PDB file of C-alpha atoms in Angstrom:
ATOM      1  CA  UNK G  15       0.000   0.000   0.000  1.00 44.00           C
ATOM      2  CA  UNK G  16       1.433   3.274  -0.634  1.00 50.00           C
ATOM      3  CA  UNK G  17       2.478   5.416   2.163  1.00 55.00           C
ATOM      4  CA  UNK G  18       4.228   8.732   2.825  1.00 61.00           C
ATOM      5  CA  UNK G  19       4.409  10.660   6.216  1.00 65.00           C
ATOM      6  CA  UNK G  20       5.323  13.958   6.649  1.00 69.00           C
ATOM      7  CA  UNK G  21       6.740  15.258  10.210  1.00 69.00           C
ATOM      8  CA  UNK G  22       6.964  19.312  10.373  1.00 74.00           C
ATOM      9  CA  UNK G  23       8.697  19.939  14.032  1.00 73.00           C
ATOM     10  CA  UNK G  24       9.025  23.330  14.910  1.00 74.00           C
ATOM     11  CA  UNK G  25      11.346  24.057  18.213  1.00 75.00           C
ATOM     12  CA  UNK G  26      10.510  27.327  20.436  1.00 79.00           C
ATOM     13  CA  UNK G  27      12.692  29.912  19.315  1.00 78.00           C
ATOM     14  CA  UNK G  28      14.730  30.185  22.789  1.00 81.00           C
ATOM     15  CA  UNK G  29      15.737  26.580  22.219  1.00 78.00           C
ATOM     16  CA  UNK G  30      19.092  25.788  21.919  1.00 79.00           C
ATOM     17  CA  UNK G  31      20.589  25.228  18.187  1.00 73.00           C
ATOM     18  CA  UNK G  32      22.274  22.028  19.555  1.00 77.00           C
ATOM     19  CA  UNK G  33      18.959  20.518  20.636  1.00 74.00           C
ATOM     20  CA  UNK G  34      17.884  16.585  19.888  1.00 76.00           C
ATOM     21  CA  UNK G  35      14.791  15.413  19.203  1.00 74.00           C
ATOM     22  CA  UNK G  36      13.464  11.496  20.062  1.00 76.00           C
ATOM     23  CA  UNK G  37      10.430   9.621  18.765  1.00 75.00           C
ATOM     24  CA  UNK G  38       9.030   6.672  17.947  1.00 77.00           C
ATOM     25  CA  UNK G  39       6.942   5.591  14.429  1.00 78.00           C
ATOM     26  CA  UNK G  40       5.327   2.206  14.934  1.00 80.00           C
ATOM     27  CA  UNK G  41       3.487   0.870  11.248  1.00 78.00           C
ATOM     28  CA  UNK G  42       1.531  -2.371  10.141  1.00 80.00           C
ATOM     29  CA  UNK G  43       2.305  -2.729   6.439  1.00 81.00           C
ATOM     30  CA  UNK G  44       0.106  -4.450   4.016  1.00 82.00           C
ATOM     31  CA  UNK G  45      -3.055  -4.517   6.207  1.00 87.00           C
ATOM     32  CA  UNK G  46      -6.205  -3.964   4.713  1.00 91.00           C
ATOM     33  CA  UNK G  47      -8.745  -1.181   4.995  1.00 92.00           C
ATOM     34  CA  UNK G  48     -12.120  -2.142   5.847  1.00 93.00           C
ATOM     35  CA  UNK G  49     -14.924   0.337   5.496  1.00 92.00           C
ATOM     36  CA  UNK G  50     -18.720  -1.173   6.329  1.00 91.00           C
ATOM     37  CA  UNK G  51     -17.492  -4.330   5.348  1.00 92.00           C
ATOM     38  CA  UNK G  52     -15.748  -3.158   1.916  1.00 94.00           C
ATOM     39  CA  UNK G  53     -12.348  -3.853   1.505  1.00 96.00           C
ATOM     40  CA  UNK G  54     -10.895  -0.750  -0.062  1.00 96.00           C
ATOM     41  CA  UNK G  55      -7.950  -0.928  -3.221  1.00 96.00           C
ATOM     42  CA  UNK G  56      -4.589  -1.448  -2.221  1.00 92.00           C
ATOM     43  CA  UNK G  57      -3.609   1.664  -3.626  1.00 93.00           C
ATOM     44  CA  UNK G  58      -5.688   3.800  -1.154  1.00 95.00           C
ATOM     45  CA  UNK G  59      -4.348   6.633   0.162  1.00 94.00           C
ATOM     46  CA  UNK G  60      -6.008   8.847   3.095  1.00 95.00           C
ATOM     47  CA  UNK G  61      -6.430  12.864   2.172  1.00 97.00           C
ATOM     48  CA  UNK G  62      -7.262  15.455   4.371  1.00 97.00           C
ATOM     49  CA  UNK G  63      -9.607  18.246   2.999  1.00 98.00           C
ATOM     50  CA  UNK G  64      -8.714  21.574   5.162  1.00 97.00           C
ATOM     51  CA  UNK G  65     -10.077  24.871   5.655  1.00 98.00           C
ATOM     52  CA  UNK G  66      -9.277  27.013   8.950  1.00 97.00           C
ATOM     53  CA  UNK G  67     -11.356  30.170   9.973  1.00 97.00           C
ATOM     54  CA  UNK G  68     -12.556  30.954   6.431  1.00 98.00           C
ATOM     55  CA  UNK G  69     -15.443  33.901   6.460  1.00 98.00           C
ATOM     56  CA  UNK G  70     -18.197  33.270   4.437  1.00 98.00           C
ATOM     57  CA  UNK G  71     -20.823  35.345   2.926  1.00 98.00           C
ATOM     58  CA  UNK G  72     -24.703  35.034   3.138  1.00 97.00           C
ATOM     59  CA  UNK G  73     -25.979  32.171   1.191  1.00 97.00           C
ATOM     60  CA  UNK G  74     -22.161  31.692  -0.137  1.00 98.00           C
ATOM     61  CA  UNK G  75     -21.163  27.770  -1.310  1.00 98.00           C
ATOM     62  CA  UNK G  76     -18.586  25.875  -0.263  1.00 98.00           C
ATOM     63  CA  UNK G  77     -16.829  23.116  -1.586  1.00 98.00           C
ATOM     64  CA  UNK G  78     -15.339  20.835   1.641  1.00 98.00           C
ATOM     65  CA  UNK G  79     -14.349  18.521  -0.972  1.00 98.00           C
ATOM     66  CA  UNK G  80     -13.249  18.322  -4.405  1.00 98.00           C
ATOM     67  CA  UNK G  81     -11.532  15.077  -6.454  1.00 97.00           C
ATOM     68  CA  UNK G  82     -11.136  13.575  -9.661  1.00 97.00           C
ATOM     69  CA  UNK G  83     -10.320   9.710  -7.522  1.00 97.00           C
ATOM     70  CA  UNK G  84     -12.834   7.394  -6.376  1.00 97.00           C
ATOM     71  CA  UNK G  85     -13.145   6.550  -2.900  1.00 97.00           C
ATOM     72  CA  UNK G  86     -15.085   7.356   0.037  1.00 97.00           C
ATOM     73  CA  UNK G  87     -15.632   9.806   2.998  1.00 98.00           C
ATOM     74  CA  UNK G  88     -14.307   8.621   6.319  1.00 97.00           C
ATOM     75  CA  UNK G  89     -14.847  11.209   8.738  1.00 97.00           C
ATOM     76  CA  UNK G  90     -16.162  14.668   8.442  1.00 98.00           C
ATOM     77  CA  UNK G  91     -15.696  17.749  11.201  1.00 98.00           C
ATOM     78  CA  UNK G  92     -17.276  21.164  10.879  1.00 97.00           C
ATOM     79  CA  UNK G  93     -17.798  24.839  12.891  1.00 97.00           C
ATOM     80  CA  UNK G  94     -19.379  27.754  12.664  1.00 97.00           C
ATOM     81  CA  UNK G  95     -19.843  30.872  13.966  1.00 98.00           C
ATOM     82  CA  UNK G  96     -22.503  33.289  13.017  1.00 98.00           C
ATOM     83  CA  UNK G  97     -24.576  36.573  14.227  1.00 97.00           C
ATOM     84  CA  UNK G  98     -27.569  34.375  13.560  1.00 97.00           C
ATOM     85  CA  UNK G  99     -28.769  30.831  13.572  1.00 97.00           C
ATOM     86  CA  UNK G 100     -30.165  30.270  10.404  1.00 97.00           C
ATOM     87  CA  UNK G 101     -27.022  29.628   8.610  1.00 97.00           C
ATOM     88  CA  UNK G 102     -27.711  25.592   9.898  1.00 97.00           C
ATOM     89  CA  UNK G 103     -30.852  26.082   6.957  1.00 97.00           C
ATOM     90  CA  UNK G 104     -27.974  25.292   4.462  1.00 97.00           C
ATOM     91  CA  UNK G 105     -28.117  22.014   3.031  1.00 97.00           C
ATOM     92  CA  UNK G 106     -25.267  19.706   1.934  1.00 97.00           C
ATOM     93  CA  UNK G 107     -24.984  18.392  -1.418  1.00 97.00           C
ATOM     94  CA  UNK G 108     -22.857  15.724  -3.251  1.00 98.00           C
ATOM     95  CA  UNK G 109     -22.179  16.315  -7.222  1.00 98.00           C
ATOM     96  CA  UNK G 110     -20.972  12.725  -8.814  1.00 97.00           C
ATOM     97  CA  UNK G 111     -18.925  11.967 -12.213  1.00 94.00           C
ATOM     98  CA  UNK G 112     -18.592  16.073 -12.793  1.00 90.00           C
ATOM     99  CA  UNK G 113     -22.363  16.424 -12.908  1.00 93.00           C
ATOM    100  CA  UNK G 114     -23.806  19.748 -12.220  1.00 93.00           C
ATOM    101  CA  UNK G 115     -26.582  18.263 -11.135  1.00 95.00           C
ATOM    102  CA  UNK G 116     -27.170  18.048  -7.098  1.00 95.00           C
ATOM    103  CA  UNK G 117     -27.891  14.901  -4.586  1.00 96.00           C
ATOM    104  CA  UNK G 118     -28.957  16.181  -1.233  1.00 96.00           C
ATOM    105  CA  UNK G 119     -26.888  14.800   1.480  1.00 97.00           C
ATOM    106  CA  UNK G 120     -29.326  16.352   3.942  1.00 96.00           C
ATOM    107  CA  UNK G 121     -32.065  19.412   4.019  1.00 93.00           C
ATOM    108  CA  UNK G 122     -30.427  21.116   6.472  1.00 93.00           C
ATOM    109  CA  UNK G 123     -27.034  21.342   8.788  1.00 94.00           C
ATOM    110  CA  UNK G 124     -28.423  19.932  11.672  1.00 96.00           C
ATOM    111  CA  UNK G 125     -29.688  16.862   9.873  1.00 95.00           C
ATOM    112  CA  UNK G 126     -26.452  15.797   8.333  1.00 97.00           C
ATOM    113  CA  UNK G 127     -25.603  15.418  12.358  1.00 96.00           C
ATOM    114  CA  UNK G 128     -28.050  12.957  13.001  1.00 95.00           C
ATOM    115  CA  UNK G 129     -30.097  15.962  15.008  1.00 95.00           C
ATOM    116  CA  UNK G 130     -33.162  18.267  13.637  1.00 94.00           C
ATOM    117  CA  UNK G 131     -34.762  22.005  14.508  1.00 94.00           C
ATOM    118  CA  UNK G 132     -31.575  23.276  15.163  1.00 96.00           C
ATOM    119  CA  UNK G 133     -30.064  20.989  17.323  1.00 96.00           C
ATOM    120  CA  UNK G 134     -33.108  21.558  19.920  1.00 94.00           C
ATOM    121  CA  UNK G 135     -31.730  18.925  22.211  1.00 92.00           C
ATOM    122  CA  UNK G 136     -28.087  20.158  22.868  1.00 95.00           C
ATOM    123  CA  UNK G 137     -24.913  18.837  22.737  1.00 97.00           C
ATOM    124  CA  UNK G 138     -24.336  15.191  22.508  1.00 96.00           C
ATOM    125  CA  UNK G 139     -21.509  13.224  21.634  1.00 96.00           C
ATOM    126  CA  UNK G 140     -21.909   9.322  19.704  1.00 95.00           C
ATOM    127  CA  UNK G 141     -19.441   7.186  18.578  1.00 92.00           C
ATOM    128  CA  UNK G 142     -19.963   7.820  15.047  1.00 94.00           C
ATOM    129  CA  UNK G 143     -21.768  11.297  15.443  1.00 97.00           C
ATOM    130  CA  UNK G 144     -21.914  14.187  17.670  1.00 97.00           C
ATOM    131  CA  UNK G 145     -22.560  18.345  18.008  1.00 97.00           C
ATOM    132  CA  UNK G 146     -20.093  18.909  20.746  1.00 96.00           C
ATOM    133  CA  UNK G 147     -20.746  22.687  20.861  1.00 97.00           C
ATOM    134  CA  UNK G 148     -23.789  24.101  20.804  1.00 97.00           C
ATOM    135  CA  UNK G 149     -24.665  28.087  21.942  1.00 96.00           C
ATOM    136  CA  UNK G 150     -27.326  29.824  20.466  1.00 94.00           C
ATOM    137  CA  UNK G 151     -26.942  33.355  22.197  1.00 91.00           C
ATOM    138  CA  UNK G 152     -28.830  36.735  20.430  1.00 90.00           C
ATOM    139  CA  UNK G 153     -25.857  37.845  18.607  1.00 94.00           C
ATOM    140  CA  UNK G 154     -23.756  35.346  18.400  1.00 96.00           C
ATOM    141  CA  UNK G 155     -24.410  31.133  17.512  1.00 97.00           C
ATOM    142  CA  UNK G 156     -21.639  28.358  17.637  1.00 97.00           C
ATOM    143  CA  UNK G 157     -21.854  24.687  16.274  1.00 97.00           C
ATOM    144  CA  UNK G 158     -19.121  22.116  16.119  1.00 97.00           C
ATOM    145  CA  UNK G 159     -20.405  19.090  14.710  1.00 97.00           C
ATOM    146  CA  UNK G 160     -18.576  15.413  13.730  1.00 98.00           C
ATOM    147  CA  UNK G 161     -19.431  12.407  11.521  1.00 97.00           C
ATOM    148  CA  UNK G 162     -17.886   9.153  10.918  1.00 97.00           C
ATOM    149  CA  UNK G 163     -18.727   7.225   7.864  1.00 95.00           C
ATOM    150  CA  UNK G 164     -17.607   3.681   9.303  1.00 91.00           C
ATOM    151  CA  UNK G 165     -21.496   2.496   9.639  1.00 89.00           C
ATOM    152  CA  UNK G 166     -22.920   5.171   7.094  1.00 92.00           C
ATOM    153  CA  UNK G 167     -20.832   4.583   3.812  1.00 95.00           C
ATOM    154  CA  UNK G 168     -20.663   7.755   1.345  1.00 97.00           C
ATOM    155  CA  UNK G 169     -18.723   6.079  -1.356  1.00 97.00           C
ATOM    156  CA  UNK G 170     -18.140   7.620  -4.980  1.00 97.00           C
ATOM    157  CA  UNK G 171     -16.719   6.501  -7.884  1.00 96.00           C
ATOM    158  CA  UNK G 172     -14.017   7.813 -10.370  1.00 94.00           C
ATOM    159  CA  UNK G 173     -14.399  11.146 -12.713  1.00 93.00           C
ATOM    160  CA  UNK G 174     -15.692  13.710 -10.392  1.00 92.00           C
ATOM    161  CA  UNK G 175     -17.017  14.233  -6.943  1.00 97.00           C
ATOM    162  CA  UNK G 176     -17.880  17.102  -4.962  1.00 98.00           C
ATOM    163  CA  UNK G 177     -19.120  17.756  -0.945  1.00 98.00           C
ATOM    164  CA  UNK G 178     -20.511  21.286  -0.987  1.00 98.00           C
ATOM    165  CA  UNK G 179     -22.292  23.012   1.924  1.00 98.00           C
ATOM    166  CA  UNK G 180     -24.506  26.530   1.542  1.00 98.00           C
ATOM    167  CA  UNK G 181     -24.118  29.283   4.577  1.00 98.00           C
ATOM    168  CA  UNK G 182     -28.191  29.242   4.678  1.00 97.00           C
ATOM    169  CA  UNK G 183     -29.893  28.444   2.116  1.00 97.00           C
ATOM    170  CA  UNK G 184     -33.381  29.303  -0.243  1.00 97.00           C
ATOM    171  CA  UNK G 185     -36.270  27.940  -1.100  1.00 95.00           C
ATOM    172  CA  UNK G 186     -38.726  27.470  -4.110  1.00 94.00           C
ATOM    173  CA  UNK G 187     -41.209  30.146  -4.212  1.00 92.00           C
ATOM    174  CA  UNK G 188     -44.111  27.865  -5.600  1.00 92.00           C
ATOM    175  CA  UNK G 189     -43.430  24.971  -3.423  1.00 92.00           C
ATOM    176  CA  UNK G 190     -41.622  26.125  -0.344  1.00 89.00           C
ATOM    177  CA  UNK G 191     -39.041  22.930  -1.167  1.00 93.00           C
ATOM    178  CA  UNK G 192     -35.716  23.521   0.561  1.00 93.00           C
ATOM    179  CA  UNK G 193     -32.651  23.857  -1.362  1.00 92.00           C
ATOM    180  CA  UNK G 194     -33.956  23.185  -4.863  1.00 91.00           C
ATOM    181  CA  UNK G 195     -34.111  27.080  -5.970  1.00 90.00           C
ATOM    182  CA  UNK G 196     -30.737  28.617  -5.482  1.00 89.00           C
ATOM    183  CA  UNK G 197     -31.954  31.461  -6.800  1.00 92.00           C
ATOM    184  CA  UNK G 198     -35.485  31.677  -4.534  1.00 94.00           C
ATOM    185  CA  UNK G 199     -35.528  33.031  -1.304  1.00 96.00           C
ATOM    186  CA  UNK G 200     -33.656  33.118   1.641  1.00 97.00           C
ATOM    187  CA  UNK G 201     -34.481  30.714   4.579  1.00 97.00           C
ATOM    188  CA  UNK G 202     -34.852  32.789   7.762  1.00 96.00           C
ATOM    189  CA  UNK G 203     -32.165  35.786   7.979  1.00 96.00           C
ATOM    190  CA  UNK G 204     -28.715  34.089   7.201  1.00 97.00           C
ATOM    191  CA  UNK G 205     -25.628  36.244   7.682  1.00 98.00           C
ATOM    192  CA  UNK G 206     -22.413  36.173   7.213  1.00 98.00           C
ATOM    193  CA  UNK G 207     -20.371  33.045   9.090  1.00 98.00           C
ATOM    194  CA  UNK G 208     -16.631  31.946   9.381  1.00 98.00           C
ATOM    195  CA  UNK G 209     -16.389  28.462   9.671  1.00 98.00           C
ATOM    196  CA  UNK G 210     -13.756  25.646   9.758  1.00 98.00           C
ATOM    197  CA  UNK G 211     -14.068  22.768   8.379  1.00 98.00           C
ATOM    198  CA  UNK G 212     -11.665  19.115   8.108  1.00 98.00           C
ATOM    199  CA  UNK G 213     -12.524  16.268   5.562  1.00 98.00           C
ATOM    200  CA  UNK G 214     -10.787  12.760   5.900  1.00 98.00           C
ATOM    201  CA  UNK G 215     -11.293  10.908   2.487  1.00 98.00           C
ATOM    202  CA  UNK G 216      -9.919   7.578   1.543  1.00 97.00           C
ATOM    203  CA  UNK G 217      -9.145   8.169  -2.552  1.00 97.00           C
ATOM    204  CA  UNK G 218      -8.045   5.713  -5.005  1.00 97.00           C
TER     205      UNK G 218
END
C-alpha cells in the first residue's frame, strides 16, 4: 500500500541550536482497509480536505471537498460561527462523475448530524456522530459538529465528486421545497459566518 508521512517539528525559538529530538513511528504494512465491510484498493491513500477560519458570505457555497479519484468519505468535522442561527438552513450536497446536477446529502445542517430544529436537544456526543458545541446566544451562535462514515458509507466513484455546503440556504417560491431554488428566497435571515471545516477521504 502506498504510504508517505510527513513530520513538520518546529522548536521554540529560545531553544538551543544544539537541541535533539526522540520519537518513535510504529506501522503495520500491508493490512487492509475495511470500510462497512468493503475492503478498499490497495492503492488507497487517506487525504485530508482543510479549511481554517474561512469567512463566508450570506448564502455563499462551499466546496469541503473536491476530487477527480474514487473513494469514500471517512470522517467529516465542521464549525461555525454566526450573528444568527439560520445559517444551519444550508443544506449539503454531493455532485458525482462532474455532474452539475445536485444529490442532497441532507435538508439542512443539523440533519447531516443525526439531530433536527436546530439541534433543539443540545450537545451530545456518539461514537460515530456528535454536536459537541452548541450556543445559540442573540448575537452570536456556535456549532461544532462530527461524523464518521464507518457504519454510514458515502462512497463515490471515479471522474468527479464534490461535498458542498450553503451558509443558509433558499427555497422554491411555488413549493416552499428547501434547497432546490438557489436562486429563490432566503431561509430565515442568514448572515455572514466563518467556519472551519476538516474532511478525511480515503481516494483511489
Amino acid at each position: 500500500m502506498l504510504c508517505s508521512i510527513r513530520y513538520d517539528v518546529a522548536l521554540p525559538h529560545d531553544a538551543p541550536a544544539s537541541s535533539i529530538l526522540f520519537w518513535q513511528i510504529r506501522v503495520t504494512e500491508n493490512y487492509p482497509i475495511v470500510v462497512s465491510g468493503v475492503t478498499l484498493p490497495p492503492q488507497t491513500r487517506l487525504v485530508q480536505y482543510n479549511f481554517q477560519s474561512v469567512n463566508l458570505t450570506r448564502l455563499e457555497f462551499i466546496d469541503f471537498v473536491s476530487t477527480s479519484n474514487a473513494g469514500a468519505i471517512y470522517m467529516h468535522f465542521f464549525q461555525s460561527e454566526s450573528s444568527t442561527a439560520n445559517f444551519m438552513e444550508g443544506c449539503y450536497r454531493a455532485y458525482y462523475g462532474g455532474s452539475q446536477n445536485q444529490s442532497l446529502v441532507s435538508t439542512g445542517f443539523e440533519d447531516y448530524y443525526q439531530s433536527a430544529y436546530y439541534f433543539a436537544a443540545g450537545p451530545y456526543r456518539q461514537p460515530g456522530v456528535g454536536a459537541t458545541v452548541v450556543q445559540m446566544g442573540d448575537s452570536l451562535t456556535k456549532i461544532s459538529g462530527y461524523k464518521v462514515h464507518d457504519t454510514d458509507p458515502f462512497f463515490f466513484d471515479k471522474g468527479g465528486f464534490r461535498l458542498q455546503w450553503r451558509n443558509g440556504d433558499t427555497q422554491d417560491p411555488n413549493t416552499g421545497q428547501k434547497c432546490m431554488d438557489s436562486n429563490g428566497p432566503a431561509v430565515g435571515n442568514p448572515q455572514a459566518s466563518t467556519i472551519t471545516s476538516m474532511t478525511w477521504v480515503y481516494e483511489w
